[in-house]
PDB file of C-alpha atoms and ligand atoms in Angstrom:
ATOM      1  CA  UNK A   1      36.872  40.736  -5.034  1.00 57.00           C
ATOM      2  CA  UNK A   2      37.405  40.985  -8.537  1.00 79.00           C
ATOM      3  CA  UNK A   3      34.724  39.997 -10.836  1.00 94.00           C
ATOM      4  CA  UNK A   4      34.806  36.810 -12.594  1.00 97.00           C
ATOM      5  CA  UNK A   5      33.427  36.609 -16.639  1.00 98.00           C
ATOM      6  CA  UNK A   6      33.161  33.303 -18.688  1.00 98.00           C
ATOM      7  CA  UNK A   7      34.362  34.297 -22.683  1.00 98.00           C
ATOM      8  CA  UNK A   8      33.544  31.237 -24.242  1.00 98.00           C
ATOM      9  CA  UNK A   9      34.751  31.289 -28.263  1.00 98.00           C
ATOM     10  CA  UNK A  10      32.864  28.653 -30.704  1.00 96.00           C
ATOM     11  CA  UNK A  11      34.787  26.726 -33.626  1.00 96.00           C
ATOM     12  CA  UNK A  12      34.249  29.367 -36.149  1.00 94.00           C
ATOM     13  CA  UNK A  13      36.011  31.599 -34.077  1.00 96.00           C
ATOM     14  CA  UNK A  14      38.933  29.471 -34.200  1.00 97.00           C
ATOM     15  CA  UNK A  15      39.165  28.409 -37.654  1.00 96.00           C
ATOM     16  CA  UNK A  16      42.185  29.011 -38.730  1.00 97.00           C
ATOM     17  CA  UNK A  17      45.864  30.666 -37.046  1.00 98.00           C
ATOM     18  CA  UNK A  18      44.580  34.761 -37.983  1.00 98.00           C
ATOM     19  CA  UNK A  19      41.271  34.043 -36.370  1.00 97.00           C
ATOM     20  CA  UNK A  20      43.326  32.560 -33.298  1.00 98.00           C
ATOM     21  CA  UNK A  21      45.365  35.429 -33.008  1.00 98.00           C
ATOM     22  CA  UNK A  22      42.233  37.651 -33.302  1.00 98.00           C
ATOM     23  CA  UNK A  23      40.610  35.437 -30.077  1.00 98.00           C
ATOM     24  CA  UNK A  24      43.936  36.032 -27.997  1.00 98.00           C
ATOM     25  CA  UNK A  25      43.792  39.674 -28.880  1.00 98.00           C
ATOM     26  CA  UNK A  26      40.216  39.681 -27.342  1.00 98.00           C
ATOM     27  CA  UNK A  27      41.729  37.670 -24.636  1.00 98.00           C
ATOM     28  CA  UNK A  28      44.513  39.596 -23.568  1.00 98.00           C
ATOM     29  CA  UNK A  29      42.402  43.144 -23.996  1.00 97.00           C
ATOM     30  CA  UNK A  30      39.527  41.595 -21.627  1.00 97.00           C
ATOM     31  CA  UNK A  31      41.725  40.050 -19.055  1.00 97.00           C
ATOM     32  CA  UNK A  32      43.041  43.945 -18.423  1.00 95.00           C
ATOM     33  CA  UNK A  33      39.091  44.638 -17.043  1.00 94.00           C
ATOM     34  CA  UNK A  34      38.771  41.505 -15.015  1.00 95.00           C
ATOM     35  CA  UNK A  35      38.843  38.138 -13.986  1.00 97.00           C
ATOM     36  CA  UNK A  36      38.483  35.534 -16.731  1.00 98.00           C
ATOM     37  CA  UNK A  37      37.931  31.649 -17.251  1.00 98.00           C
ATOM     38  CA  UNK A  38      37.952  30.833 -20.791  1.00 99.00           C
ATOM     39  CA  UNK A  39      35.893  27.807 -22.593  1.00 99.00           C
ATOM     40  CA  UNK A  40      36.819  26.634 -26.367  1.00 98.00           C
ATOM     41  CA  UNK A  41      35.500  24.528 -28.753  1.00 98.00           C
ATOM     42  CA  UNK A  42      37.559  22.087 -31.002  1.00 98.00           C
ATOM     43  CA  UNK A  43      38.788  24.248 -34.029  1.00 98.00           C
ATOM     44  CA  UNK A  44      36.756  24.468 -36.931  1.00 98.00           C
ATOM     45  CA  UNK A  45      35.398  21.386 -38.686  1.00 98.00           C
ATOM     46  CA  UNK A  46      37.635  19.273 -36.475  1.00 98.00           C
ATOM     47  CA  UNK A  47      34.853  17.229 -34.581  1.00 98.00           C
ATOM     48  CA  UNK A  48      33.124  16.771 -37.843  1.00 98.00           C
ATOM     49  CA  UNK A  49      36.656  15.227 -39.172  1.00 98.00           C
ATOM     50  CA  UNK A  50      37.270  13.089 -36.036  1.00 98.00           C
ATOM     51  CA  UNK A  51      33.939  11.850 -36.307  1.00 98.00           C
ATOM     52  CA  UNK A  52      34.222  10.447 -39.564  1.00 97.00           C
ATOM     53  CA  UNK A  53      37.814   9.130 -38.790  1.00 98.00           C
ATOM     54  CA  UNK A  54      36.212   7.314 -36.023  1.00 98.00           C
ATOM     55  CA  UNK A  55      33.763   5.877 -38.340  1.00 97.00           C
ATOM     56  CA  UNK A  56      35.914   4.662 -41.199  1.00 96.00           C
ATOM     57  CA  UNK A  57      38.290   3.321 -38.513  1.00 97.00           C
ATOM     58  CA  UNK A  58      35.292   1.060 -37.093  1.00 96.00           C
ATOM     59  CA  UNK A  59      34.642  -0.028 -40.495  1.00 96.00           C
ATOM     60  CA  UNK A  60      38.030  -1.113 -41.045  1.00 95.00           C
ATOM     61  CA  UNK A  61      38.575   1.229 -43.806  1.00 95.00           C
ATOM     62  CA  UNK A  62      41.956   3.101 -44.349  1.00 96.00           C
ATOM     63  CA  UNK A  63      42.044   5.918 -42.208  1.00 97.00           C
ATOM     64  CA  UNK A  64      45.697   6.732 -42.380  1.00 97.00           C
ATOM     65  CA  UNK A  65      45.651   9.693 -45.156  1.00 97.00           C
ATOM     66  CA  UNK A  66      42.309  11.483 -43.354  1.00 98.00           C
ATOM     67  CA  UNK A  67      44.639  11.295 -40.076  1.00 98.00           C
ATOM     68  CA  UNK A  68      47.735  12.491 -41.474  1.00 98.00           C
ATOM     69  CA  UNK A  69      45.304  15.316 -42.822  1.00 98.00           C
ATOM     70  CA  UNK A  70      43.741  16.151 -39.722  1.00 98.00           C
ATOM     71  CA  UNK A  71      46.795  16.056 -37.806  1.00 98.00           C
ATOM     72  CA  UNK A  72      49.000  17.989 -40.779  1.00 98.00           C
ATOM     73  CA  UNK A  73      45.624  20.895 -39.981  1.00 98.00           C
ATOM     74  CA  UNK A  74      46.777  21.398 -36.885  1.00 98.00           C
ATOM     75  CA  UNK A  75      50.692  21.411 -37.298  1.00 97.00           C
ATOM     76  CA  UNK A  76      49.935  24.127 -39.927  1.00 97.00           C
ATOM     77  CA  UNK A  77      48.006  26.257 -37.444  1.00 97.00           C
ATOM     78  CA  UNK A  78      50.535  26.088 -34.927  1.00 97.00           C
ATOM     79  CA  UNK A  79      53.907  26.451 -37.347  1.00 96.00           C
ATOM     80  CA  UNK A  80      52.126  29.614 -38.173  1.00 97.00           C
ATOM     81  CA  UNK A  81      51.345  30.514 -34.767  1.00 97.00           C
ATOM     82  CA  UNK A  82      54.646  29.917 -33.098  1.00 96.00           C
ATOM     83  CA  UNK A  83      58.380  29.620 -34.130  1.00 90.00           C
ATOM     84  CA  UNK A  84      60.026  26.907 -35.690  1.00 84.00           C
ATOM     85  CA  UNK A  85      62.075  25.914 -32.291  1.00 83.00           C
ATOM     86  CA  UNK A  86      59.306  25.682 -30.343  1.00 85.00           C
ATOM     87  CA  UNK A  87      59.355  21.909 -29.606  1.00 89.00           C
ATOM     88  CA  UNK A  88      57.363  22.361 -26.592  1.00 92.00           C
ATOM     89  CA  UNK A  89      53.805  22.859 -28.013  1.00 95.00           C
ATOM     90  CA  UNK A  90      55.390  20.438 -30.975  1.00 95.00           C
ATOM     91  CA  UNK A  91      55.720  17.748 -28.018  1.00 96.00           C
ATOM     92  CA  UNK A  92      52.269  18.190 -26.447  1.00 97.00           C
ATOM     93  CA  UNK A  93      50.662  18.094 -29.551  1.00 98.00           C
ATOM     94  CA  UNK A  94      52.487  14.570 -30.915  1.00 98.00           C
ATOM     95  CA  UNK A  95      51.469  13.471 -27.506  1.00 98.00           C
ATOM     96  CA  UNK A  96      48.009  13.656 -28.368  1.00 98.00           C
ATOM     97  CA  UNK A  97      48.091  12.752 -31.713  1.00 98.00           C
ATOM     98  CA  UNK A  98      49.958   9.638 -31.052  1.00 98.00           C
ATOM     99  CA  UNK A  99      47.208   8.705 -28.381  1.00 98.00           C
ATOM    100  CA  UNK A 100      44.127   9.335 -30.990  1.00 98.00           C
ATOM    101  CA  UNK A 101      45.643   7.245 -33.531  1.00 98.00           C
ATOM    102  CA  UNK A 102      45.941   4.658 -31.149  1.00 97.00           C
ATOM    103  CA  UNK A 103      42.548   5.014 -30.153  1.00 97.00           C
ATOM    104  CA  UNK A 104      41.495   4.828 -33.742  1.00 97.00           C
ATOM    105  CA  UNK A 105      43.669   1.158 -34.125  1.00 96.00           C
ATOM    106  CA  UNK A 106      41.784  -0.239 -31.190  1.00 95.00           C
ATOM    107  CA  UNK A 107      38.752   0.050 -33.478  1.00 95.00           C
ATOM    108  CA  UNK A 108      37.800  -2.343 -35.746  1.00 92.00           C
ATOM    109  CA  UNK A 109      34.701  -3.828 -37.272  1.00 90.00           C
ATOM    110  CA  UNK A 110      34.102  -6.654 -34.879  1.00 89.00           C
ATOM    111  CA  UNK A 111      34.248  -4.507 -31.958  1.00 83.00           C
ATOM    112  CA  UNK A 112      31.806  -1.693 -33.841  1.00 83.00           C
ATOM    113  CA  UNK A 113      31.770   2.092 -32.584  1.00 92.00           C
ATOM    114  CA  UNK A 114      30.191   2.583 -29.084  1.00 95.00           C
ATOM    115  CA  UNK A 115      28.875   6.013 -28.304  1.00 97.00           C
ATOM    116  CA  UNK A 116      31.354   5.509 -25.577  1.00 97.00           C
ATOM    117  CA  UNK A 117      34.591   5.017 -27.263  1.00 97.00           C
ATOM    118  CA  UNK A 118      33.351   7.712 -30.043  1.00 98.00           C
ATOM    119  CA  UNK A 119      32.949  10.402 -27.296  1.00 98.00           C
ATOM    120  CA  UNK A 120      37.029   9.181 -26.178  1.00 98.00           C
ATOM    121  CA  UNK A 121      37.748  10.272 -30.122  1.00 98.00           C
ATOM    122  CA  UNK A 122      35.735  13.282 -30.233  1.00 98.00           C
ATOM    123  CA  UNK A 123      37.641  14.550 -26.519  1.00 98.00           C
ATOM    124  CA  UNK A 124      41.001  15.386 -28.805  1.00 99.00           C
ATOM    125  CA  UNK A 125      39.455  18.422 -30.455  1.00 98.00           C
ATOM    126  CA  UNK A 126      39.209  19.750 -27.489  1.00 99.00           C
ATOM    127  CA  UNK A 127      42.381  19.401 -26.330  1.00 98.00           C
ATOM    128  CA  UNK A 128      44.400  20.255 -29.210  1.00 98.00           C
ATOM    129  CA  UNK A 129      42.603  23.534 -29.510  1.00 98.00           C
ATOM    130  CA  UNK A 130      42.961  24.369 -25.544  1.00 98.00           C
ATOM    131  CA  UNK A 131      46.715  23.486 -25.735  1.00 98.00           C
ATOM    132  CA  UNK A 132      47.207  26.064 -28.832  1.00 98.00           C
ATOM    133  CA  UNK A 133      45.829  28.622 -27.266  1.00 98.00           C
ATOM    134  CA  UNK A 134      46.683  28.239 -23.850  1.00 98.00           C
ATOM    135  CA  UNK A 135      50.460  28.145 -25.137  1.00 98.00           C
ATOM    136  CA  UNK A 136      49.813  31.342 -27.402  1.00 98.00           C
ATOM    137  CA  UNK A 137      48.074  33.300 -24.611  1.00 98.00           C
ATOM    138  CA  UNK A 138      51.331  32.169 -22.252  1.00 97.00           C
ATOM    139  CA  UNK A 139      53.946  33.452 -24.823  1.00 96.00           C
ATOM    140  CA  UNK A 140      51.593  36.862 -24.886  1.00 96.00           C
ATOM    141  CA  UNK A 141      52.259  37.329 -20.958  1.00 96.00           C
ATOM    142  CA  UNK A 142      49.168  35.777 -19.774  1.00 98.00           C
ATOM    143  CA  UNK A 143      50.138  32.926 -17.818  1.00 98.00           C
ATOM    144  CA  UNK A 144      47.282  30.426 -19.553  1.00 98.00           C
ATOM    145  CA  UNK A 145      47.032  26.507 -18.538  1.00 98.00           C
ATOM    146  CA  UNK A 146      44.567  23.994 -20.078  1.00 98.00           C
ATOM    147  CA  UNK A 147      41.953  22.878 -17.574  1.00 98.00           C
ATOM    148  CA  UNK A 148      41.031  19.543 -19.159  1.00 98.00           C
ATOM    149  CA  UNK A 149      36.745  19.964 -18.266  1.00 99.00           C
ATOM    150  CA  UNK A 150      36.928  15.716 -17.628  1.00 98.00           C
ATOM    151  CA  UNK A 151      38.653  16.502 -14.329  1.00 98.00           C
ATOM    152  CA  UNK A 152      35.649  18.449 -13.054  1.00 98.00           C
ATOM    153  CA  UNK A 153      32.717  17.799 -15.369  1.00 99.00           C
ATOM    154  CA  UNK A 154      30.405  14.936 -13.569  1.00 99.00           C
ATOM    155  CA  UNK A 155      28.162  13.563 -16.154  1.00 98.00           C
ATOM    156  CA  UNK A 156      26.021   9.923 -16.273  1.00 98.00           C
ATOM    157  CA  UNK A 157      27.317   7.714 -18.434  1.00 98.00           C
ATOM    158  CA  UNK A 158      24.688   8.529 -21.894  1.00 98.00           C
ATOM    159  CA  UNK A 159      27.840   8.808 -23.829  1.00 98.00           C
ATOM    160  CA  UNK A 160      26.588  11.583 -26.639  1.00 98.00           C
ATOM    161  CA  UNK A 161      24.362  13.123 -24.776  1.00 97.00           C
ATOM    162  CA  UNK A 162      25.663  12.958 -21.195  1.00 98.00           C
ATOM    163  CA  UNK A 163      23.191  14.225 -18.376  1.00 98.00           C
ATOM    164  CA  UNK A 164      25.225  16.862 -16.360  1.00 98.00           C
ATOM    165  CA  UNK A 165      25.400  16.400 -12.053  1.00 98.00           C
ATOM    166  CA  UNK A 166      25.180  19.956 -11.412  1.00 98.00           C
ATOM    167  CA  UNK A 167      25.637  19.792  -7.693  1.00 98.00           C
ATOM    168  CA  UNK A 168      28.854  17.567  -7.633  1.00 98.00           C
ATOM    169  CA  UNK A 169      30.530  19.161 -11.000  1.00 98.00           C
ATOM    170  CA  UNK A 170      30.065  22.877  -9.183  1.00 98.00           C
ATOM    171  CA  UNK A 171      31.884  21.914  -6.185  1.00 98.00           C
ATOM    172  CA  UNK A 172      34.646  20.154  -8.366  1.00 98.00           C
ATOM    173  CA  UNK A 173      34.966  22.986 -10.540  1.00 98.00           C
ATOM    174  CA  UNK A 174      35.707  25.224  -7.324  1.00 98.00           C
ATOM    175  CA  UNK A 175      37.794  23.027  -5.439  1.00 98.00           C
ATOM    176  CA  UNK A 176      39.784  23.136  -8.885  1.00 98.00           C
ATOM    177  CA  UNK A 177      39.515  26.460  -9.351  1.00 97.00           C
ATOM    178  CA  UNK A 178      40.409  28.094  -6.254  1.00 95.00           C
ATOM    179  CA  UNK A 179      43.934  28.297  -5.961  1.00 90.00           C
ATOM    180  CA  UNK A 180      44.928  28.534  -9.769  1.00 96.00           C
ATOM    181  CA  UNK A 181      46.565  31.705 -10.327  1.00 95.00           C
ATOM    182  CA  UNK A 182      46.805  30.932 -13.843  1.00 98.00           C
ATOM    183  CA  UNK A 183      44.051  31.941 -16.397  1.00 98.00           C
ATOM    184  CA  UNK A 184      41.946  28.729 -17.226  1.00 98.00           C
ATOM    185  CA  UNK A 185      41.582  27.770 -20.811  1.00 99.00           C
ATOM    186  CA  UNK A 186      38.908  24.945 -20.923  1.00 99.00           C
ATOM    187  CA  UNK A 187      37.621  22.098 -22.980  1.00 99.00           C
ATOM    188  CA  UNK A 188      33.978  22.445 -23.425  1.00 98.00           C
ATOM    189  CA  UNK A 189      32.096  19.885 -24.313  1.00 98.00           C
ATOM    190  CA  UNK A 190      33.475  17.431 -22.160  1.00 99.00           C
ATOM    191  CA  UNK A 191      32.335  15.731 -18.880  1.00 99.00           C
ATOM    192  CA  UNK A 192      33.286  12.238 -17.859  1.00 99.00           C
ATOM    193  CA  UNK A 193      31.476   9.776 -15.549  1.00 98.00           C
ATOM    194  CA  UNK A 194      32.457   8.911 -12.011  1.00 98.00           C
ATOM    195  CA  UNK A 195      34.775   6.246 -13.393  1.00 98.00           C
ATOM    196  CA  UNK A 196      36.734   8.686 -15.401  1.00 98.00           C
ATOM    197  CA  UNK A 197      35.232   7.660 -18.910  1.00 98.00           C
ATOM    198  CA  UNK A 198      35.263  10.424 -21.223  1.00 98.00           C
ATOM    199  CA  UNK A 199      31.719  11.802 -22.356  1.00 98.00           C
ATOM    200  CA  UNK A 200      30.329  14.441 -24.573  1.00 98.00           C
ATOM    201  CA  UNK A 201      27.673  16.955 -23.675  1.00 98.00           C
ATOM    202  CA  UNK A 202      25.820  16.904 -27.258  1.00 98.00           C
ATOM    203  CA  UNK A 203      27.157  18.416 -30.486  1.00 97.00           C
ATOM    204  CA  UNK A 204      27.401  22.351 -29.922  1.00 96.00           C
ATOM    205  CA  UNK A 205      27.727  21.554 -26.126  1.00 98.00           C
ATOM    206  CA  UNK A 206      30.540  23.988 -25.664  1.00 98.00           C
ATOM    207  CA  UNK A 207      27.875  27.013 -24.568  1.00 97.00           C
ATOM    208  CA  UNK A 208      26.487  24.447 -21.711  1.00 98.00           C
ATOM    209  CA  UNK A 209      29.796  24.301 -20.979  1.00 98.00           C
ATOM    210  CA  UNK A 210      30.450  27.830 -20.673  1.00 98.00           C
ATOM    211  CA  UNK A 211      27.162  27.975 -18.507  1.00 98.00           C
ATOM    212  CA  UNK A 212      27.920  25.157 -16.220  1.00 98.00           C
ATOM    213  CA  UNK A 213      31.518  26.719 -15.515  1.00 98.00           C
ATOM    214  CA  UNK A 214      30.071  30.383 -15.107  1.00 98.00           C
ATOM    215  CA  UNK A 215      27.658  29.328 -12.245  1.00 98.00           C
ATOM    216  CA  UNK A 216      30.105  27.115 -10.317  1.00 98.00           C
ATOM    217  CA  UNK A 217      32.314  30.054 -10.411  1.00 98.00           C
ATOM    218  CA  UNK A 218      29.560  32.757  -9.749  1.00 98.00           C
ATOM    219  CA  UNK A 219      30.704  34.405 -13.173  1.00 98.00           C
ATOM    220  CA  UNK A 220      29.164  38.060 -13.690  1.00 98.00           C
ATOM    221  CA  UNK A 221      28.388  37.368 -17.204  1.00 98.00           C
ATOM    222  CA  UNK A 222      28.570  34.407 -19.618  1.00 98.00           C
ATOM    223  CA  UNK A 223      29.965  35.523 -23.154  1.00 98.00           C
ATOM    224  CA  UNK A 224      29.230  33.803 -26.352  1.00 97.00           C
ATOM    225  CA  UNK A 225      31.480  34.444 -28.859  1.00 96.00           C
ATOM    226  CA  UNK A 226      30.660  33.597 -32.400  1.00 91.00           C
ATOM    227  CA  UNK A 227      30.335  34.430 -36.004  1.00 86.00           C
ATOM    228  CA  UNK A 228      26.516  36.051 -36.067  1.00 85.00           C
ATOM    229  CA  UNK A 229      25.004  39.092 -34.008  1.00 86.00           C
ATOM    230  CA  UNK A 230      22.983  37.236 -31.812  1.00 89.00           C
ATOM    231  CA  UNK A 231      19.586  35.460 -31.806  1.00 89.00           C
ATOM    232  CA  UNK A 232      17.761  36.536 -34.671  1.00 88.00           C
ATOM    233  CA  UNK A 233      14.000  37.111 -34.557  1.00 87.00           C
ATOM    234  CA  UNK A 234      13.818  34.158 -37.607  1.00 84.00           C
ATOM    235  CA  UNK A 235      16.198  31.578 -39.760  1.00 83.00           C
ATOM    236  CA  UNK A 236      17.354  34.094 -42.262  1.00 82.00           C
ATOM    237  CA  UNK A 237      18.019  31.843 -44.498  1.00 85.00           C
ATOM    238  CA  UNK A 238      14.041  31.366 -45.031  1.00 90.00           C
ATOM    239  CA  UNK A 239      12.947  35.163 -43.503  1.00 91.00           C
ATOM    240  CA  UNK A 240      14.703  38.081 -45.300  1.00 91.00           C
ATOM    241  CA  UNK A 241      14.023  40.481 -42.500  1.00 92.00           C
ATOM    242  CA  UNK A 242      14.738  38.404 -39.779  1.00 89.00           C
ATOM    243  CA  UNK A 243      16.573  40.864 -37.037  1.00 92.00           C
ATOM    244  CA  UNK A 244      18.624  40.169 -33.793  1.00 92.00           C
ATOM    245  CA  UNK A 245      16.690  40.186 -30.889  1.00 93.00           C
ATOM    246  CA  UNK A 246      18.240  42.812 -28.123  1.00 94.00           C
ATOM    247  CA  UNK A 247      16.750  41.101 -24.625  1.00 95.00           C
ATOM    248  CA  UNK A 248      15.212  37.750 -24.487  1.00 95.00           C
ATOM    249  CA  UNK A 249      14.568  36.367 -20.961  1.00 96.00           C
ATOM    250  CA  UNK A 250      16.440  32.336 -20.538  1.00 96.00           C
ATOM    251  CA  UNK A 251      12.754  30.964 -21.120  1.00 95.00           C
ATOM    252  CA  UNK A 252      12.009  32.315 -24.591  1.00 94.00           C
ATOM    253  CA  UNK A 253      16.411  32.223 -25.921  1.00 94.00           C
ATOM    254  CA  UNK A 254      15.299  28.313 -24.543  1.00 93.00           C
ATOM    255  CA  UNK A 255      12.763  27.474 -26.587  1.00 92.00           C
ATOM    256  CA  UNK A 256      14.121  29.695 -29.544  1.00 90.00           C
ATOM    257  CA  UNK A 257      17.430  27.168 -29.354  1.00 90.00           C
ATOM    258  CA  UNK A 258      14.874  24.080 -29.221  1.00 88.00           C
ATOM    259  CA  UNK A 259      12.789  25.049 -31.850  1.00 85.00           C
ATOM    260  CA  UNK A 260      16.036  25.619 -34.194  1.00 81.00           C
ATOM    261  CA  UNK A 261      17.914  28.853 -33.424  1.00 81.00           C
ATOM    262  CA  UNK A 262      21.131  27.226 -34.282  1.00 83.00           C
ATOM    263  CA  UNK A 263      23.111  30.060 -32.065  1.00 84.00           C
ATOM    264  CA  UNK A 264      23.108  28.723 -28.809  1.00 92.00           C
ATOM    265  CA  UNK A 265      22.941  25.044 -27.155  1.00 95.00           C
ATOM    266  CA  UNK A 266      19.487  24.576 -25.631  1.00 94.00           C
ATOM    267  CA  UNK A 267      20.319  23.613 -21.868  1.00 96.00           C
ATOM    268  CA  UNK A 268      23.088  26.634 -21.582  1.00 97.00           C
ATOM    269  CA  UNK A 269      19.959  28.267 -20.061  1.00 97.00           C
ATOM    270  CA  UNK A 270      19.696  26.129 -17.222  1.00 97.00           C
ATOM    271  CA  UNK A 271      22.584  26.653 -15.266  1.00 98.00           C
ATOM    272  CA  UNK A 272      22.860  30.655 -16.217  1.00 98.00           C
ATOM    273  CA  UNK A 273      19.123  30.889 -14.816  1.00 97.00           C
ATOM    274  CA  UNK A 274      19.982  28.733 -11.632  1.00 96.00           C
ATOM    275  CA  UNK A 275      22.153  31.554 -10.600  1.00 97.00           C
ATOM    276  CA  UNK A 276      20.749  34.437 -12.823  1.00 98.00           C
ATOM    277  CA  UNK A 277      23.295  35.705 -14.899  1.00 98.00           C
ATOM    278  CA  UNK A 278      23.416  36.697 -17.965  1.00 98.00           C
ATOM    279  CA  UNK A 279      24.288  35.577 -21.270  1.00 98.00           C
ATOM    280  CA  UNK A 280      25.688  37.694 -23.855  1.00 97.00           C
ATOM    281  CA  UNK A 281      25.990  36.725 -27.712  1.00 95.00           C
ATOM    282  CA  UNK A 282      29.151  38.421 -29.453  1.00 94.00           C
ATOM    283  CA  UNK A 283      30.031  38.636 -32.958  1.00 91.00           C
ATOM    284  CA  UNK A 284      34.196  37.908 -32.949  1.00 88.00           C
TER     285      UNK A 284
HETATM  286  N1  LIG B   1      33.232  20.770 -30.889  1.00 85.05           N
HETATM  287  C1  LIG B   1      31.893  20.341 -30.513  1.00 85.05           C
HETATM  288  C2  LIG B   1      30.998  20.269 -31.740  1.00 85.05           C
HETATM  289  O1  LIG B   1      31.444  20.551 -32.843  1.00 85.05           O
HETATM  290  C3  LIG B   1      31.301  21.212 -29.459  1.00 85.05           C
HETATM  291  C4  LIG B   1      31.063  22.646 -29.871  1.00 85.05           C
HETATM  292  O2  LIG B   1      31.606  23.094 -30.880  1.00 85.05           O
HETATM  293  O3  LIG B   1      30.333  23.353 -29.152  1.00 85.05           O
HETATM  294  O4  LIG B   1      29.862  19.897 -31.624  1.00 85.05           O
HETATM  295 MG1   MG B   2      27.812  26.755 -31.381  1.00 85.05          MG
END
């Protein structure tokens, strides 16, 4: 049985359409060596951007020009990722950006922003940046479809913050998985509730997400890929010779994340540990 490996690529990865290109490359070159499920974060600054949409849509404020910006972001991106008569990814993408703004007009100041319809707003980054690259890594001859994590992803209902069923969302996750032939490209940081409303696993939860996917699928090795070397020994902003740190066990890289290493989600521990495997920290 071929062995299964969880690359998981962070918003600074996927900044802009060279970076994304860079990301399939690593893609395509590690799917040659073995089985992979991919997890991706919204593209850069996007969450930030649909957070404060949400926000001056609640006030009743004129969001129009910030969402013709954010959605103009990622039409660039993609007109320089694919060609001009490729209405298909065109089509997908409308489809979601028609259903945000829509979201956005349901908000207004009487109704004020819930945690719960903020996490609803914050699912499109997400999903815009799993259908990019799931298209991109299907037009490279890698069969790629998005697995939207809210199908799977059992959380309680702490919109923000959602607490993660472990037991249930495993199970769902390999019921899902298990006769896909195509390569998974997932939405981290999403869960949703029994009911099917959408909720967030914290800001940076795309690394839990990577974790909570590589033990339901018994991955060999969870892969962080980001823009730093790994966890450094001290903020280097503050200590000069602050140096990456080659082996930490899940305890210490735990309470490094809580006490401020900014590098990796706190709870992505738990779920690696549960079924011991490791974590590595990549520089893309
Ligand atoms: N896109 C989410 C955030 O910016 C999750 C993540 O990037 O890990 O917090
Ligand atoms: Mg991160």
């Amino acid at each position: 049985k071929m062995e299964l490996k969880i690359l998981k690529f962070g918003g600074s990865s996927i900044a802009d359409a060279d970076c994304i290109r860079h990301v399939a490359g690593i893609i395509q070159d590690q799917n040659k060596e073995s089985g992979l499920a991919i997890v991706l974060s919204a593209l850069k600054g996007v969450t930030n951007q649909l957070i404060s949409l949400a926000e001056s849509a609640a006030k009743g404020e004129n969001f129009e020009s910030d969402f013709q910006g954010f959605v103009q972001h990622h039409i660039n991106i993609a007109k320089e990722i694919f060609s001009e008569n490729d209405t298909d990814i065109r089509c997908r993408l409308d489809d979601y950006f028609n259903e945000l703004e829509s979201d956005l007009s349901s908000l207004s100041p009487e109704l004020k922003l819930t945690s719960q319809s903020r996490d609803k707003i914050l699912s499109y980054g997400e999903l815009l940046s799993t259908t990019i690259i799931s298209q991109l890594l299907s037009q490279k001859n890698i069969p790629s479809e998005q697995l939207d994590a809210r199908k799977v992803v059992l959380t309680d209902d702490n919109f923000g913050s959602a607490y993660v069923h472990y037991q249930k969302s495993y199970n769902r996750i390999r019921t899902y998985c298990k006769d896909r032939k195509k390569l998974q490209i997932i939405t981290g940081f999403l869960g949703a509730t029994e009911d099917g409303k959408t909720t967030t696993l914290g800001r940076s939860g795309s690394d839990y997400s990577a974790s909570i996917f590589g033990a339901a699928l018994n991955a060999s090795t969870i892969e962080i890929w980001t823009n730093v070397n790994g966890i450094l020994s001290a903020d280097p902003t503050i200590v000069k010779d602050a140096r990456t740190i080659s082996y930490l066990t899940y305890k210490e890289a735990m309470e490094l994340a809580h006490s401020g290493a900014k590098v990796i989600f706190p709870a992505t521990m738990i779920p690696a540990k549960y079924k011991e495997i490791p974590i590595i920290i990549k520089n893309a």
